[in-house]
Short mmCIF file of N, CA and C in Angstrom, two decimals:
data_model
loop_
_atom_site.label_atom_id
_atom_site.label_comp_id
_atom_site.label_asym_id
_atom_site.label_seq_id
_atom_site.Cartn_x
_atom_site.Cartn_y
_atom_site.Cartn_z
N UNK A 6 -83.90 21.34 -187.80
CA UNK A 6 -85.16 20.63 -187.87
C UNK A 6 -86.25 21.56 -187.32
N UNK A 7 -87.35 21.65 -188.03
CA UNK A 7 -88.43 22.54 -187.59
C UNK A 7 -89.14 21.97 -186.36
N UNK A 8 -89.79 22.86 -185.62
CA UNK A 8 -90.53 22.43 -184.43
C UNK A 8 -91.65 21.46 -184.81
N UNK A 9 -92.27 21.69 -185.97
CA UNK A 9 -93.34 20.80 -186.41
C UNK A 9 -92.81 19.39 -186.65
N UNK A 10 -91.66 19.29 -187.28
CA UNK A 10 -91.05 17.98 -187.51
C UNK A 10 -90.66 17.34 -186.19
N UNK A 11 -90.07 18.10 -185.30
CA UNK A 11 -89.64 17.57 -184.00
C UNK A 11 -90.83 17.08 -183.19
N UNK A 12 -91.97 17.75 -183.30
CA UNK A 12 -93.14 17.36 -182.50
C UNK A 12 -93.70 16.02 -182.94
N UNK A 13 -93.33 15.56 -184.13
CA UNK A 13 -93.81 14.25 -184.59
C UNK A 13 -92.91 13.12 -184.11
N UNK A 14 -91.73 13.43 -183.64
CA UNK A 14 -90.82 12.40 -183.13
C UNK A 14 -91.32 11.92 -181.78
N UNK A 15 -91.09 10.63 -181.50
CA UNK A 15 -91.52 10.07 -180.22
C UNK A 15 -90.54 8.99 -179.79
N UNK A 16 -89.89 9.16 -178.63
CA UNK A 16 -88.96 8.14 -178.16
C UNK A 16 -89.72 6.90 -177.67
N UNK A 17 -89.06 5.76 -177.71
CA UNK A 17 -89.68 4.51 -177.27
C UNK A 17 -89.01 4.02 -175.99
N UNK A 18 -89.82 3.60 -175.05
CA UNK A 18 -89.31 3.21 -173.74
C UNK A 18 -88.42 1.98 -173.74
N UNK A 19 -88.39 1.19 -174.82
CA UNK A 19 -87.50 0.03 -174.87
C UNK A 19 -86.05 0.48 -174.73
N UNK A 20 -85.75 1.70 -175.16
CA UNK A 20 -84.38 2.22 -175.03
C UNK A 20 -84.00 2.48 -173.58
N UNK A 21 -85.00 2.52 -172.70
CA UNK A 21 -84.78 2.78 -171.28
C UNK A 21 -85.14 1.54 -170.45
N UNK A 22 -84.99 0.36 -171.00
CA UNK A 22 -85.43 -0.84 -170.29
C UNK A 22 -84.64 -1.10 -169.00
N UNK A 23 -83.50 -0.45 -168.83
CA UNK A 23 -82.74 -0.62 -167.59
C UNK A 23 -83.02 0.50 -166.59
N UNK A 24 -84.00 1.32 -166.90
CA UNK A 24 -84.42 2.44 -166.04
C UNK A 24 -85.90 2.30 -165.74
N UNK A 25 -86.36 3.03 -164.77
CA UNK A 25 -87.79 2.98 -164.43
C UNK A 25 -88.61 3.71 -165.49
N UNK A 26 -89.89 3.38 -165.57
CA UNK A 26 -90.77 4.07 -166.51
C UNK A 26 -90.89 5.55 -166.17
N UNK A 27 -91.02 5.94 -164.88
CA UNK A 27 -91.04 7.38 -164.58
C UNK A 27 -89.77 8.11 -165.03
N UNK A 28 -88.63 7.45 -164.93
CA UNK A 28 -87.38 8.06 -165.40
C UNK A 28 -87.45 8.32 -166.90
N UNK A 29 -87.93 7.34 -167.65
CA UNK A 29 -88.09 7.51 -169.10
C UNK A 29 -89.06 8.65 -169.42
N UNK A 30 -90.19 8.69 -168.73
CA UNK A 30 -91.18 9.75 -168.99
C UNK A 30 -90.59 11.11 -168.65
N UNK A 31 -89.85 11.20 -167.55
CA UNK A 31 -89.19 12.46 -167.20
C UNK A 31 -88.22 12.89 -168.29
N UNK A 32 -87.43 11.95 -168.80
CA UNK A 32 -86.45 12.26 -169.84
C UNK A 32 -87.14 12.71 -171.13
N UNK A 33 -88.22 12.03 -171.49
CA UNK A 33 -88.95 12.41 -172.71
C UNK A 33 -89.51 13.83 -172.58
N UNK A 34 -90.12 14.12 -171.45
CA UNK A 34 -90.69 15.45 -171.23
C UNK A 34 -89.59 16.52 -171.16
N UNK A 35 -88.50 16.22 -170.46
CA UNK A 35 -87.41 17.19 -170.31
C UNK A 35 -86.74 17.52 -171.65
N UNK A 36 -86.82 16.58 -172.58
CA UNK A 36 -86.21 16.80 -173.89
C UNK A 36 -87.20 17.34 -174.92
N UNK A 37 -88.36 17.75 -174.46
CA UNK A 37 -89.30 18.45 -175.32
C UNK A 37 -90.22 17.60 -176.17
N UNK A 38 -90.26 16.30 -175.92
CA UNK A 38 -91.17 15.46 -176.69
C UNK A 38 -92.61 15.66 -176.21
N UNK A 39 -93.54 15.52 -177.13
CA UNK A 39 -94.95 15.65 -176.80
C UNK A 39 -95.62 14.29 -176.68
N UNK A 40 -94.96 13.25 -177.20
CA UNK A 40 -95.54 11.91 -177.20
C UNK A 40 -94.42 10.88 -177.08
N UNK A 41 -94.83 9.67 -176.72
CA UNK A 41 -93.89 8.55 -176.64
C UNK A 41 -94.46 7.38 -177.44
N UNK A 42 -93.60 6.44 -177.75
CA UNK A 42 -94.03 5.15 -178.24
C UNK A 42 -93.90 4.21 -177.05
N UNK A 43 -94.95 3.49 -176.75
CA UNK A 43 -94.98 2.65 -175.56
C UNK A 43 -94.77 1.19 -175.92
N UNK A 44 -93.70 0.62 -175.41
CA UNK A 44 -93.38 -0.79 -175.59
C UNK A 44 -94.04 -1.54 -174.45
N UNK A 45 -95.04 -2.34 -174.75
CA UNK A 45 -95.81 -3.04 -173.72
C UNK A 45 -95.14 -4.32 -173.28
N UNK A 46 -94.03 -4.19 -172.60
CA UNK A 46 -93.27 -5.35 -172.16
C UNK A 46 -92.57 -5.02 -170.85
N UNK A 47 -92.06 -6.06 -170.20
CA UNK A 47 -91.32 -5.87 -168.97
C UNK A 47 -90.07 -5.06 -169.27
N UNK A 48 -89.63 -4.25 -168.37
CA UNK A 48 -90.10 -4.10 -167.00
C UNK A 48 -91.16 -3.01 -166.81
N UNK A 49 -91.52 -2.30 -167.85
CA UNK A 49 -92.37 -1.13 -167.68
C UNK A 49 -93.86 -1.42 -167.63
N UNK A 50 -94.37 -2.10 -168.59
CA UNK A 50 -95.81 -2.34 -168.65
C UNK A 50 -96.05 -3.65 -169.39
N UNK A 51 -95.79 -4.75 -168.70
CA UNK A 51 -95.92 -6.06 -169.33
C UNK A 51 -97.39 -6.33 -169.64
N UNK A 52 -97.70 -6.41 -170.90
CA UNK A 52 -99.07 -6.47 -171.38
C UNK A 52 -99.86 -7.63 -170.78
N UNK A 53 -99.22 -8.77 -170.53
CA UNK A 53 -99.91 -9.94 -169.99
C UNK A 53 -100.21 -9.82 -168.50
N UNK A 54 -99.56 -8.90 -167.82
CA UNK A 54 -99.79 -8.74 -166.38
C UNK A 54 -100.32 -7.36 -166.02
N UNK A 55 -100.56 -6.55 -167.01
CA UNK A 55 -101.02 -5.18 -166.80
C UNK A 55 -102.47 -5.18 -166.29
N UNK A 56 -102.72 -4.40 -165.27
CA UNK A 56 -104.07 -4.29 -164.71
C UNK A 56 -104.68 -2.94 -165.09
N UNK A 57 -105.96 -2.82 -164.84
CA UNK A 57 -106.63 -1.54 -165.09
C UNK A 57 -106.00 -0.44 -164.24
N UNK A 58 -105.61 -0.78 -163.02
CA UNK A 58 -104.96 0.20 -162.14
C UNK A 58 -103.62 0.65 -162.73
N UNK A 59 -102.88 -0.28 -163.35
CA UNK A 59 -101.61 0.09 -163.99
C UNK A 59 -101.84 1.09 -165.12
N UNK A 60 -102.88 0.85 -165.91
CA UNK A 60 -103.19 1.75 -167.03
C UNK A 60 -103.60 3.12 -166.51
N UNK A 61 -104.40 3.15 -165.47
CA UNK A 61 -104.82 4.43 -164.88
C UNK A 61 -103.62 5.19 -164.33
N UNK A 62 -102.70 4.49 -163.69
CA UNK A 62 -101.49 5.12 -163.18
C UNK A 62 -100.65 5.68 -164.32
N UNK A 63 -100.51 4.91 -165.39
CA UNK A 63 -99.76 5.38 -166.55
C UNK A 63 -100.39 6.65 -167.12
N UNK A 64 -101.71 6.67 -167.22
CA UNK A 64 -102.40 7.86 -167.74
C UNK A 64 -102.10 9.08 -166.87
N UNK A 65 -102.08 8.89 -165.55
CA UNK A 65 -101.75 10.00 -164.64
C UNK A 65 -100.31 10.45 -164.83
N UNK A 66 -99.41 9.48 -164.97
CA UNK A 66 -97.98 9.79 -165.17
C UNK A 66 -97.79 10.58 -166.47
N UNK A 67 -98.46 10.16 -167.53
CA UNK A 67 -98.36 10.86 -168.81
C UNK A 67 -98.94 12.26 -168.73
N UNK A 68 -100.13 12.37 -168.19
CA UNK A 68 -100.81 13.67 -168.09
C UNK A 68 -99.99 14.65 -167.26
N UNK A 69 -99.39 14.16 -166.19
CA UNK A 69 -98.59 15.01 -165.32
C UNK A 69 -97.36 15.59 -166.01
N UNK A 70 -96.97 14.97 -167.11
CA UNK A 70 -95.80 15.43 -167.86
C UNK A 70 -96.17 16.03 -169.22
N UNK A 71 -97.47 16.07 -169.50
CA UNK A 71 -97.93 16.61 -170.77
C UNK A 71 -97.59 15.72 -171.96
N UNK A 72 -97.53 14.42 -171.72
CA UNK A 72 -97.19 13.46 -172.78
C UNK A 72 -98.41 12.65 -173.20
N UNK A 73 -98.34 12.15 -174.42
CA UNK A 73 -99.36 11.24 -174.95
C UNK A 73 -98.66 10.03 -175.53
N UNK A 74 -99.40 8.93 -175.68
CA UNK A 74 -98.85 7.74 -176.34
C UNK A 74 -99.18 7.86 -177.82
N UNK A 75 -98.15 7.92 -178.63
CA UNK A 75 -98.33 8.03 -180.07
C UNK A 75 -98.56 6.67 -180.69
N UNK A 76 -97.82 5.67 -180.23
CA UNK A 76 -97.87 4.36 -180.88
C UNK A 76 -97.60 3.27 -179.85
N UNK A 77 -98.63 2.55 -179.45
CA UNK A 77 -98.38 1.43 -178.52
C UNK A 77 -97.80 0.24 -179.27
N UNK A 78 -96.99 -0.53 -178.60
CA UNK A 78 -96.38 -1.72 -179.17
C UNK A 78 -96.62 -2.85 -178.18
N UNK A 79 -97.09 -3.97 -178.66
CA UNK A 79 -97.43 -5.09 -177.78
C UNK A 79 -96.24 -5.79 -177.16
N UNK A 80 -95.03 -5.41 -177.55
CA UNK A 80 -93.85 -6.00 -176.93
C UNK A 80 -93.62 -7.45 -177.32
N UNK A 81 -94.03 -7.84 -178.51
CA UNK A 81 -93.88 -9.24 -178.93
C UNK A 81 -92.61 -9.48 -179.73
N UNK A 82 -91.80 -8.46 -179.89
CA UNK A 82 -90.57 -8.59 -180.66
C UNK A 82 -89.43 -9.07 -179.77
N UNK A 83 -88.56 -9.84 -180.32
CA UNK A 83 -87.38 -10.28 -179.58
C UNK A 83 -86.40 -9.11 -179.48
N UNK A 84 -86.00 -8.81 -178.26
CA UNK A 84 -85.03 -7.73 -178.03
C UNK A 84 -83.93 -8.30 -177.16
N UNK A 85 -82.72 -8.24 -177.64
CA UNK A 85 -81.61 -8.77 -176.86
C UNK A 85 -81.06 -7.72 -175.92
N UNK A 86 -80.42 -8.15 -174.88
CA UNK A 86 -79.75 -7.20 -174.00
C UNK A 86 -80.16 -7.31 -172.65
#
């Protein structure tokens, strides 16, 4: 797979719902991703309880790892597990 193709891939934090958000961000950065898909649901960033301070903290966490949000998701889908 070419680097250009790989750079378009973005892991989604729902796959790490049993881990902390910083752990997920560390894993994404360590595996060479440039962006993530952000699932706006508990436990990471529950959209209905998210504050401006939470968003600012997330921006710092992303910037510190060189990551961007490629595709936000409102977390309204049913996910079992």
